[in-house]
Tab-separated table of C-alpha atoms and ligand atoms in Angstrom:
chain	number	residue	atom	x	y	z
S	143	MET	CA	24.455	7.495	35.022
S	144	GLN	CA	26.497	9.143	32.293
S	145	ASP	CA	27.977	12.584	32.898
S	146	PHE	CA	29.209	15.245	30.487
S	147	GLN	CA	32.857	14.444	31.210
S	148	SER	CA	32.498	10.911	29.902
S	149	LEU	CA	31.277	12.282	26.565
S	150	GLY	CA	34.730	13.712	25.874
S	151	LEU	CA	33.950	17.395	26.303
S	152	SER	CA	36.771	19.840	26.975
S	153	ARG	CA	37.284	21.779	30.200
S	154	GLU	CA	35.846	25.013	28.790
S	155	LEU	CA	32.644	23.340	27.685
S	156	LEU	CA	32.280	21.353	30.899
S	157	LEU	CA	32.497	24.636	32.744
S	158	ALA	CA	29.821	26.156	30.513
S	159	VAL	CA	27.365	23.281	31.030
S	160	GLU	CA	28.017	23.423	34.756
S	161	GLN	CA	27.207	27.127	34.746
S	162	GLU	CA	23.996	26.342	32.893
S	163	GLY	CA	23.120	23.967	35.720
S	164	TYR	CA	23.133	20.832	33.550
S	165	THR	CA	24.241	17.768	35.478
S	166	THR	CA	23.266	14.891	33.214
S	167	PRO	CA	23.323	14.784	29.418
S	168	THR	CA	19.915	14.289	27.835
S	169	PRO	CA	19.556	11.189	25.595
S	170	VAL	CA	20.082	13.154	22.391
S	171	GLN	CA	23.226	14.721	23.867
S	172	ALA	CA	24.617	11.392	25.101
S	173	GLN	CA	24.075	9.837	21.690
S	174	SER	CA	25.166	12.737	19.464
S	175	ILE	CA	28.149	14.346	21.166
S	176	PRO	CA	30.694	11.473	20.943
S	177	PRO	CA	30.151	10.723	17.221
S	178	LEU	CA	30.191	14.439	16.381
S	179	LEU	CA	33.483	14.875	18.242
S	180	ASN	CA	34.794	11.984	16.120
S	181	GLY	CA	33.959	13.696	12.875
S	182	ARG	CA	30.796	11.761	12.014
S	183	ASP	CA	27.616	13.147	10.448
S	184	VAL	CA	24.514	12.874	12.643
S	185	LEU	CA	20.867	12.411	11.740
S	186	GLY	CA	18.816	13.237	14.832
S	187	VAL	CA	15.109	12.584	15.297
S	188	ALA	CA	14.496	14.983	18.138
S	189	GLN	CA	12.503	18.086	18.708
S	190	THR	CA	12.847	21.293	20.650
S	191	GLY	CA	12.822	20.572	24.347
S	192	THR	CA	15.055	17.493	24.170
S	193	GLY	CA	18.321	19.400	24.574
S	194	LYS	CA	19.211	19.020	20.905
S	195	THR	CA	20.790	22.474	20.629
S	196	ALA	CA	23.513	21.549	23.118
S	197	ALA	CA	23.779	18.164	21.374
S	198	PHE	CA	25.115	19.909	18.292
S	199	ALA	CA	26.464	23.198	19.646
S	200	LEU	CA	28.816	21.689	22.261
S	201	PRO	CA	30.751	19.338	19.941
S	202	VAL	CA	30.774	21.869	17.102
S	203	LEU	CA	32.264	24.507	19.415
S	204	GLN	CA	34.811	22.052	20.748
S	205	VAL	CA	36.036	20.948	17.322
S	206	MET	CA	36.175	24.549	16.080
S	207	ASN	CA	38.203	25.499	19.110
S	208	ARG	CA	40.748	22.742	18.449
S	209	SER	CA	42.141	24.400	15.362
S	210	LYS	CA	41.888	28.108	14.803
S	211	PRO	CA	42.509	29.309	11.262
S	212	GLN	CA	44.920	32.165	10.667
S	213	GLY	CA	43.737	35.556	9.494
S	214	LYS	CA	40.290	37.112	9.578
S	215	ARG	CA	37.434	35.065	10.986
S	216	HIS	CA	35.192	33.360	8.479
S	217	ILE	CA	31.987	31.354	8.773
S	218	ARG	CA	32.959	27.858	9.891
S	219	THR	CA	29.536	26.732	11.139
S	220	LEU	CA	26.211	27.416	9.501
S	221	VAL	CA	22.990	26.591	11.370
S	222	LEU	CA	19.770	26.863	9.356
S	223	SER	CA	16.557	27.264	11.289
S	224	PRO	CA	12.986	27.644	9.982
S	225	THR	CA	11.738	30.407	12.288
S	226	ARG	CA	13.124	33.606	13.740
S	227	GLU	CA	12.275	32.563	17.287
S	228	LEU	CA	14.098	29.289	16.989
S	229	ALA	CA	17.092	30.953	15.312
S	230	ALA	CA	17.287	33.476	18.170
S	231	GLN	CA	17.049	30.675	20.723
S	232	ILE	CA	19.856	28.717	19.078
S	233	ASP	CA	22.060	31.796	18.963
S	234	GLU	CA	21.349	32.468	22.622
S	235	ARG	CA	22.459	28.887	23.395
S	236	PHE	CA	25.701	29.454	21.451
S	237	SER	CA	26.305	32.470	23.704
S	238	ALA	CA	25.790	30.350	26.799
S	239	TYR	CA	28.009	27.485	25.674
S	240	SER	CA	30.849	29.515	24.148
S	241	GLY	CA	31.406	31.791	27.159
S	242	HIS	CA	34.918	30.394	27.757
S	243	LEU	CA	35.963	30.177	24.119
S	244	ASP	CA	37.125	32.722	21.583
S	245	ILE	CA	34.242	32.085	19.212
S	246	ARG	CA	32.070	34.747	17.613
S	247	HIS	CA	28.515	33.936	16.579
S	248	LYS	CA	25.659	35.873	15.031
S	249	VAL	CA	22.025	35.273	14.210
S	250	ILE	CA	20.407	36.731	11.108
S	251	PHE	CA	16.746	36.666	10.129
S	252	GLY	CA	14.225	38.732	8.220
S	253	GLY	CA	11.739	41.238	9.565
S	254	VAL	CA	14.445	43.455	11.051
S	255	LYS	CA	16.954	45.881	9.516
S	256	GLN	CA	19.881	44.209	7.830
S	257	ASN	CA	22.543	46.820	8.670
S	258	PRO	CA	23.524	45.574	12.149
S	259	GLN	CA	23.660	42.055	10.732
S	260	VAL	CA	25.874	43.178	7.859
S	261	ARG	CA	28.210	45.045	10.220
S	262	ALA	CA	28.661	41.913	12.368
S	263	LEU	CA	29.323	39.822	9.270
S	264	GLU	CA	31.910	42.297	8.047
S	265	LYS	CA	33.760	42.163	11.361
S	266	GLY	CA	34.030	38.391	10.956
S	267	ILE	CA	32.159	35.584	12.724
S	268	ASP	CA	32.727	31.876	13.290
S	269	VAL	CA	29.151	30.656	13.707
S	270	LEU	CA	26.198	31.900	11.692
S	271	VAL	CA	22.641	30.994	12.717
S	272	ALA	CA	20.169	31.972	10.017
S	273	THR	CA	16.713	31.606	8.577
S	274	PRO	CA	16.829	30.745	4.862
S	275	GLY	CA	15.293	33.921	3.411
S	276	ARG	CA	17.630	36.475	4.977
S	277	LEU	CA	20.598	34.174	4.467
S	278	LEU	CA	20.041	33.956	0.705
S	279	ASP	CA	19.285	37.665	0.567
S	280	LEU	CA	22.611	38.585	2.165
S	281	ILE	CA	24.465	35.985	0.092
S	282	GLY	CA	22.955	37.632	-2.997
S	283	GLN	CA	24.240	41.006	-1.829
S	284	GLY	CA	27.704	39.571	-1.393
S	285	TYR	CA	27.943	39.821	2.391
S	286	ILE	CA	28.169	36.098	3.116
S	287	ASP	CA	30.644	33.544	1.891
S	288	LEU	CA	29.903	29.920	2.750
S	289	SER	CA	32.870	28.407	0.929
S	290	ARG	CA	34.788	27.565	4.103
S	291	VAL	CA	31.978	26.099	6.207
S	292	GLU	CA	33.129	23.078	8.223
S	293	PHE	CA	29.819	22.272	9.963
S	294	PHE	CA	26.393	22.503	8.418
S	295	VAL	CA	23.417	22.079	10.786
S	296	LEU	CA	19.894	21.800	9.391
S	297	ASP	CA	17.557	22.196	12.336
S	298	GLU	CA	13.830	21.354	12.454
S	299	ALA	CA	14.082	19.964	8.939
S	300	ASP	CA	10.457	18.817	8.846
S	301	GLN	CA	9.237	22.290	9.652
S	302	MET	CA	11.573	23.679	6.992
S	303	LEU	CA	9.868	21.495	4.422
S	304	ASP	CA	6.402	22.298	5.765
S	305	MET	CA	7.183	25.972	5.347
S	306	GLY	CA	8.290	25.469	1.758
S	307	PHE	CA	12.025	26.022	2.247
S	308	ILE	CA	13.221	22.988	0.275
S	309	ARG	CA	14.468	25.036	-2.703
S	310	ASP	CA	16.281	27.440	-0.423
S	311	ILE	CA	17.967	24.548	1.363
S	312	LYS	CA	19.110	23.099	-1.956
S	313	LYS	CA	20.492	26.490	-3.011
S	314	VAL	CA	22.441	26.760	0.242
S	315	LEU	CA	23.783	23.197	-0.089
S	316	LYS	CA	25.267	24.107	-3.490
S	317	LEU	CA	27.248	26.931	-1.897
S	318	LEU	CA	28.882	24.766	0.767
S	319	PRO	CA	32.264	23.109	0.308
S	320	LYS	CA	32.252	19.323	-0.277
S	321	GLN	CA	34.454	18.595	2.716
S	322	ARG	CA	32.375	19.267	5.821
S	323	GLN	CA	30.503	17.638	8.699
S	324	ASN	CA	26.694	17.586	8.476
S	325	LEU	CA	23.966	17.439	11.074
S	326	LEU	CA	20.261	17.175	10.439
S	327	PHE	CA	17.656	17.365	13.207
S	328	SER	CA	13.973	16.818	12.678
S	329	ALA	CA	11.037	16.102	14.989
S	330	THR	CA	9.709	13.568	12.487
S	331	MET	CA	11.285	11.454	9.785
S	332	PRO	CA	8.910	11.122	6.830
S	333	LYS	CA	10.309	9.940	3.501
S	334	SER	CA	10.820	13.503	2.248
S	335	ILE	CA	13.199	14.212	5.151
S	336	ALA	CA	14.935	10.859	4.846
S	337	ASP	CA	15.514	11.598	1.128
S	338	LEU	CA	16.834	15.062	1.897
S	339	ALA	CA	19.096	13.625	4.594
S	340	SER	CA	20.533	10.987	2.310
S	341	SER	CA	21.266	13.660	-0.312
S	342	PHE	CA	23.915	15.297	1.850
S	343	LEU	CA	24.675	13.243	4.981
S	344	HIS	CA	27.473	10.683	4.709
S	345	ASN	CA	27.368	7.509	6.742
S	346	ALA	CA	25.452	9.372	9.457
S	347	VAL	CA	24.940	8.104	12.975
S	348	LYS	CA	21.191	7.942	13.602
S	349	VAL	CA	19.939	9.248	16.921
S	350	ASP	CA	16.263	8.855	17.766
S	351	VAL	CA	14.518	10.293	20.800
S	352	SER	CA	10.749	10.608	20.899
S	353	PRO	CA	9.711	12.733	23.842
S	354	GLU	CA	6.064	13.159	22.860
S	355	GLU	CA	5.440	9.496	23.650
S	356	ILE	CA	6.254	10.254	27.249
S	357	THR	CA	4.890	13.742	27.598
S	358	VAL	CA	1.415	13.083	26.236
S	359	ASP	CA	0.855	10.672	29.108
S	360	ARG	CA	1.672	13.361	31.631
S	361	ILE	CA	-0.868	15.804	30.238
S	362	ALA	CA	-4.349	15.803	31.747
S	363	GLN	CA	-6.629	16.469	28.792
S	364	LYS	CA	-10.153	17.806	29.076
S	365	ILE	CA	-12.808	18.744	26.550
S	366	MET	CA	-15.394	21.359	27.338
S	367	PHE	CA	-18.458	21.706	25.120
S	368	VAL	CA	-19.320	25.365	24.943
S	369	ARG	CA	-21.028	27.912	22.700
S	370	LYS	CA	-18.621	30.063	20.708
S	371	ALA	CA	-20.037	33.152	22.407
S	372	ASP	CA	-19.293	31.708	25.864
S	373	LYS	CA	-15.682	30.720	25.239
S	374	ARG	CA	-14.323	34.019	26.471
S	375	ARG	CA	-16.165	33.844	29.783
S	376	LEU	CA	-15.134	30.224	30.213
S	377	ILE	CA	-11.434	30.908	29.702
S	378	VAL	CA	-11.491	33.897	32.040
S	379	LYS	CA	-13.143	31.762	34.673
S	380	ILE	CA	-10.585	28.948	34.404
S	381	ILE	CA	-7.598	31.307	34.326
S	382	LYS	CA	-8.831	33.004	37.502
S	383	GLN	CA	-10.066	29.885	39.278
S	384	GLU	CA	-6.929	27.879	38.627
S	385	ARG	CA	-4.636	30.881	39.074
S	386	VAL	CA	-2.885	30.108	35.808
S	387	SER	CA	0.602	31.552	35.985
S	388	LYS	CA	1.923	30.336	32.641
S	389	GLY	CA	-0.631	29.392	30.036
S	390	ILE	CA	-0.653	29.276	26.270
S	391	VAL	CA	-3.888	29.777	24.354
S	392	PHE	CA	-4.265	28.686	20.739
S	393	THR	CA	-6.579	30.481	18.372
S	394	ARG	CA	-7.067	29.638	14.727
S	395	THR	CA	-6.447	33.103	13.357
S	396	LYS	CA	-4.199	36.071	14.022
S	397	HIS	CA	-7.229	38.307	14.272
S	398	GLY	CA	-8.772	35.952	16.836
S	399	ALA	CA	-5.559	36.064	18.878
S	400	ASN	CA	-5.531	39.873	18.937
S	401	ARG	CA	-9.188	40.032	19.861
S	402	LEU	CA	-8.786	37.584	22.715
S	403	VAL	CA	-5.812	39.492	24.149
S	404	LYS	CA	-7.979	42.614	24.311
S	405	GLN	CA	-10.875	40.725	25.870
S	406	LEU	CA	-8.638	39.135	28.496
S	407	ALA	CA	-7.222	42.562	29.336
S	408	GLN	CA	-10.789	43.806	29.926
S	409	SER	CA	-11.122	41.031	32.503
S	410	GLY	CA	-7.888	42.067	34.173
S	411	ILE	CA	-5.739	39.289	32.665
S	412	ASN	CA	-2.389	40.264	31.272
S	413	ALA	CA	-1.908	38.509	27.940
S	414	ALA	CA	0.126	39.007	24.775
S	415	ALA	CA	-0.304	37.687	21.267
S	416	ILE	CA	2.327	36.039	19.117
S	417	HIS	CA	1.647	35.462	15.435
S	418	GLY	CA	2.977	36.147	11.977
S	419	ASN	CA	1.573	39.677	11.692
S	420	LYS	CA	3.467	40.947	14.719
S	421	SER	CA	6.789	42.648	14.137
S	422	GLN	CA	9.872	40.725	15.141
S	423	GLY	CA	10.414	43.144	18.018
S	424	ALA	CA	6.901	42.543	19.332
S	425	ARG	CA	7.285	38.758	19.034
S	426	THR	CA	10.603	38.753	20.871
S	427	LYS	CA	9.233	41.009	23.595
S	428	ALA	CA	6.063	38.937	24.026
S	429	LEU	CA	8.092	35.759	24.344
S	430	ALA	CA	10.619	37.274	26.764
S	431	ASN	CA	7.848	38.660	29.007
S	432	PHE	CA	6.099	35.315	28.944
S	433	LYS	CA	9.283	33.403	29.779
S	434	CYS	CA	10.085	35.596	32.754
S	435	GLY	CA	6.503	35.427	34.032
S	436	GLU	CA	5.584	39.063	33.497
S	437	THR	CA	2.905	38.030	31.009
S	438	LYS	CA	0.874	35.112	32.304
S	439	ILE	CA	-0.923	34.208	29.110
S	440	LEU	CA	0.445	33.914	25.601
S	441	VAL	CA	-2.148	33.783	22.837
S	442	ALA	CA	-0.688	32.128	19.786
S	443	THR	CA	-1.415	30.739	16.363
S	444	ASP	CA	0.105	27.389	15.409
S	445	ILE	CA	2.798	28.621	13.085
S	446	ALA	CA	4.151	31.235	15.480
S	447	SER	CA	4.246	28.866	18.406
S	448	ARG	CA	6.160	25.948	16.957
S	449	GLY	CA	9.622	25.607	18.329
S	450	ILE	CA	8.995	27.970	21.217
S	451	ASP	CA	10.901	26.580	24.159
S	452	VAL	CA	9.313	27.484	27.466
S	453	ASN	CA	9.662	24.755	30.010
S	454	ASP	CA	7.169	25.455	32.739
S	455	ILE	CA	3.886	26.037	30.907
S	456	THR	CA	1.149	24.651	33.164
S	457	HIS	CA	-1.917	25.107	30.946
S	458	VAL	CA	-2.628	24.796	27.256
S	459	PHE	CA	-5.987	26.047	26.005
S	460	ASN	CA	-7.294	24.995	22.624
S	461	TYR	CA	-9.593	27.992	22.477
S	462	ASP	CA	-10.317	27.011	18.891
S	463	LEU	CA	-9.875	23.319	18.190
S	464	PRO	CA	-7.336	22.833	15.421
S	465	ASN	CA	-8.726	21.692	12.087
S	466	GLU	CA	-5.691	19.468	11.609
S	467	PRO	CA	-5.673	16.749	14.281
S	468	GLU	CA	-1.858	16.606	14.378
S	469	SER	CA	-1.735	20.231	15.520
S	470	TYR	CA	-3.566	19.167	18.654
S	471	VAL	CA	-0.664	16.933	19.679
S	472	HIS	CA	1.888	19.636	18.902
S	473	ARG	CA	-0.110	22.205	20.841
S	474	ILE	CA	-0.636	20.188	23.999
S	475	GLY	CA	3.037	19.192	23.877
S	476	ARG	CA	3.840	22.802	24.880
S	477	THR	CA	3.066	21.735	28.433
S	478	ALA	CA	4.438	18.830	30.485
S	479	ARG	CA	7.962	19.534	29.290
S	480	ALA	CA	11.137	18.793	31.165
S	481	GLY	CA	9.535	16.129	33.345
S	482	LYS	CA	6.676	18.321	34.552
S	483	SER	CA	2.980	17.628	34.183
S	484	GLY	CA	0.356	19.882	32.705
S	485	ILE	CA	-3.256	20.319	31.758
S	486	ALA	CA	-4.754	20.848	28.306
S	487	TYR	CA	-8.280	22.202	27.890
S	488	GLY	CA	-10.044	21.960	24.569
S	489	PHE	CA	-13.049	24.206	23.950
S	490	CYS	CA	-15.392	22.658	21.426
S	491	ASP	CA	-18.309	24.619	19.991
S	492	ASP	CA	-20.971	23.264	17.674
S	493	THR	CA	-18.941	24.051	14.549
S	494	GLU	CA	-15.923	22.142	15.839
S	495	SER	CA	-17.274	18.767	16.908
S	496	GLY	CA	-16.041	17.166	13.691
S	497	TYR	CA	-12.527	18.336	14.514
S	498	LEU	CA	-12.834	16.674	17.898
S	499	VAL	CA	-13.799	13.402	16.217
S	500	GLY	CA	-10.675	13.655	14.028
S	501	ILE	CA	-8.446	14.436	17.023
S	502	GLN	CA	-9.763	11.502	19.012
S	503	GLN	CA	-9.311	9.141	16.097
S	504	LEU	CA	-5.727	10.296	15.744
S	505	ILE	CA	-4.792	9.965	19.400
S	506	GLY	CA	-6.724	6.718	19.751
S	507	PHE	CA	-8.868	7.507	22.769
S	508	GLU	CA	-11.701	9.706	23.879
S	509	ILE	CA	-10.706	12.785	25.800
S	510	ASP	CA	-12.465	13.208	29.140
S	511	VAL	CA	-15.344	15.638	28.993
S	512	ASP	CA	-15.648	18.245	31.714
S	513	GLU	CA	-19.310	19.150	32.159
S	514	SER	CA	-18.896	20.790	35.507
S	515	HIS	CA	-18.784	24.333	34.151
S	516	GLU	CA	-21.816	26.556	33.790
S	517	PHE	CA	-21.351	26.978	30.030
S	518	HIS	CA	-21.716	23.280	29.155
S	519	PHE	CA	-23.534	23.132	25.789
S	520	VAL	CA	-24.955	19.811	24.641
S	521	GLY	CA	-25.419	21.135	21.094
S	522	ALA	CA	-21.652	20.911	20.611
S	523	ILE	CA	-21.365	17.216	21.468
S	524	PRO	CA	-20.476	15.126	18.386
S	525	LYS	CA	-23.146	12.768	17.067
S	526	PRO	CA	-22.267	9.073	17.441
S	527	ASP	CA	-21.787	8.604	13.680
S	528	GLN	CA	-20.187	11.968	13.016
S	529	LYS	CA	-17.363	12.000	10.473
S	530	PRO	CA	-14.002	13.555	11.300
S	531	GLY	CA	-13.762	17.183	10.435
S	532	LYS	CA	-17.395	17.396	9.410
S	533	ILE	CA	-18.801	20.736	10.323
S	534	LYS	CA	-22.268	22.118	10.451
S	535	THR	CA	-21.783	25.675	9.282
S	536	GLY	CA	-21.069	24.767	5.668
S	537	LYS	CA	-18.618	27.654	5.449
S	538	SER	CA	-15.942	26.624	3.010
S	539	SER	CA	-13.185	28.444	4.904
S	540	ASN	CA	-13.859	26.264	7.905
S	541	LYS	CA	-13.533	23.020	6.043
S	542	PRO	CA	-10.671	20.853	7.180
S	543	ARG	CA	-7.922	20.679	4.625
S	544	ASN	CA	-7.209	17.024	5.200
S	545	SER	CA	-9.376	15.882	2.381
S	546	ASN	CA	-7.433	12.792	1.442
S	547	ARG	CA	-7.978	11.175	4.806
S	548	LYS	CA	-11.069	9.573	3.328
S	549	LYS	CA	-9.139	8.422	0.312
S	550	SER	CA	-6.768	6.542	2.578
S	551	GLY	CA	-9.519	3.977	3.018
S	552	ASN	CA	-9.462	4.239	6.763
S	553	SER	CA	-7.157	1.240	6.951
S	554	ASN	CA	-5.487	2.554	10.068
S	555	PRO	CA	-7.078	0.926	13.093
S	556	ARG	CA	-6.759	4.159	15.067
S	557	ARG	CA	-8.890	5.885	12.515
S	558	GLN	CA	-11.518	3.245	13.080
S	559	GLY	CA	-11.386	3.821	16.789
S	560	LYS	CA	-10.403	0.196	17.453
S	561	THR	CA	-7.385	0.701	19.603
S	562	PRO	CA	-8.131	2.794	22.626
S	563	SER	CA	-5.949	3.790	25.518
S	564	SER	CA	-3.142	1.289	24.932
S	565	ASN	CA	-2.080	3.437	22.017
S	566	ARG	CA	-1.282	6.252	24.335
S	567	ARG	CA	1.728	4.459	25.586
S	568	SER	CA	2.657	2.788	22.352
S	569	GLY	CA	3.196	6.210	20.877
S	570	ASP	CA	0.341	6.430	18.462
S	571	SER	CA	-0.361	9.854	19.829
S	572	ASN	CA	3.066	10.738	18.624
S	573	PRO	CA	2.977	13.063	15.638
S	574	LYS	CA	5.843	11.180	14.015
S	575	ARG	CA	3.789	8.804	11.944
S	576	SER	CA	0.858	11.095	11.575
S	577	SER	CA	2.946	13.956	10.302
S	578	ARG	CA	3.645	12.010	7.130
S	579	ARG	CA	-0.045	12.052	6.448
S	580	ARG	CA	-0.148	15.729	7.276
S	581	ARG	CA	2.646	16.527	4.902
S	582	ASN	CA	1.169	14.415	2.163
S	583	ARG	CA	-1.945	16.402	2.487
S	584	ASN	CA	-2.294	19.818	1.087
S	585	ARG	CA	1.368	20.741	1.082
S	586	SER	CA	0.923	24.061	-0.536
S	587	ARG	CA	-1.650	25.216	1.928
S	588	SER	CA	-1.539	28.823	2.840
S	589	ASN	CA	-0.350	29.791	6.280
S	590	GLN	CA	-1.395	33.357	5.706
S	591	ASP	CA	-4.020	33.524	8.372
S	592	ARG	CA	-2.167	31.783	11.177
L	897	AMP	P1	16.618	22.496	23.338
L	897	AMP	O1	15.908	21.210	23.027
L	897	AMP	O2	17.993	22.496	22.826
L	897	AMP	O3	15.823	23.681	22.854
L	897	AMP	O4	16.735	22.629	24.927
L	897	AMP	C1	15.614	22.674	25.750
L	897	AMP	C2	15.939	23.210	27.129
L	897	AMP	O5	16.662	22.239	27.875
L	897	AMP	C3	16.797	24.471	27.133
L	897	AMP	O6	16.203	25.369	28.046
L	897	AMP	C4	18.159	24.025	27.621
L	897	AMP	O7	18.804	25.034	28.361
L	897	AMP	C5	17.799	22.845	28.515
L	897	AMP	N1	18.837	21.786	28.550
L	897	AMP	C6	19.595	21.355	27.534
L	897	AMP	N2	20.404	20.358	27.934
L	897	AMP	C7	20.148	20.149	29.245
L	897	AMP	C8	20.661	19.228	30.236
L	897	AMP	N3	21.584	18.333	29.934
L	897	AMP	N4	20.172	19.324	31.489
L	897	AMP	C9	19.206	20.235	31.794
L	897	AMP	N5	18.686	21.118	30.909
L	897	AMP	C10	19.139	21.074	29.645
């Protein structure tokens, strides 16, 4: 088996990975580090949880350390990340890996005061990790100069595009010098990302790791049919019965997340919410308490939870079934990381049975139904001929946004329910392919209430 030494890493970085307790490079590290050390661009299809941060941070740090420019420090590496959480995580990894090097790094993002960020920039840094909005803001104010960047890393590129950052990325690209090394990482590779990649990567080495294909198989999935009004009692019962020590609960709305946190507290369960309306301080604190085990349950909306890297989540609860089937795969992928197994419960009430049909068509098999609980509600069970996403309430706000699924003519055999469990292993539960459909759908959808 390959070790870090054989990848060509220097003594200082080998020491850092040893201190982190890493013994074997992950596939994305084994494939990315040597070409990056040799000056190549890299296009990586990999998501959070695969070790991709070390895959780019280690070689970038090593090459930067080889030649140190004279005079005041300037930004030599720029890492762009879509979310504040992910940016903070990347920066924290740079701290861990650069412990034996004279490299200064800083993370900047919105939602917090800019003054401490400006002060750090004025002192001089080597590595800047940033979200696009605050980066462009501080560039506009004259605090950031990108003209001497040697490494440009675009992380979670598909999420960047989903979040509408394409113009910002193009603006940033214009400010970078021509001579530089580029890295692009994305969990999926739809045409829009491939086009973006080819616009600035040169002769890139392609690295492809697809962890979801493996992890989905290690997740025990269960559906529970339940009245909306009984969901709270059901979740409390499971959390207590199964002594859940690290569970993530997905609600559709921010308001729903807040409400559930309060209700869980009334039942003696310590939970915290993470969503877009929380201040950055509250989000960071909630995540830190969850990681260290002080908070057992994190209640999240989809947008806030993407990219969160917590390895030992045992339970995922789809308290509200997602109205986009692909979100289901992303959500349950929060568990069964790093070789562990996990359990994913989906609560389906009578307004959500159409969503369940859509989810099952996407993943290619029927999820086991758990009827053993006292709240089992037959009224929520989908009708045999029910259409995906069809709901009974008639409320327009509940309508699934994936309206052009029908237009696609249902040519995909999975959508016709023809290929059952074999697809699990062949990766059809992988969001890779499906995300193209997702992106092609209502791109400008509002994320306001997530
Ligand atoms: P990432 O995908 O970069 O967010 O990393 C996911 C998690 O894997 C982080 O907690 C890293 O500390 C950890 N990790 C990264 N590389 C390795 C490795 N080679 N061995 C064990 N853990 C690793």
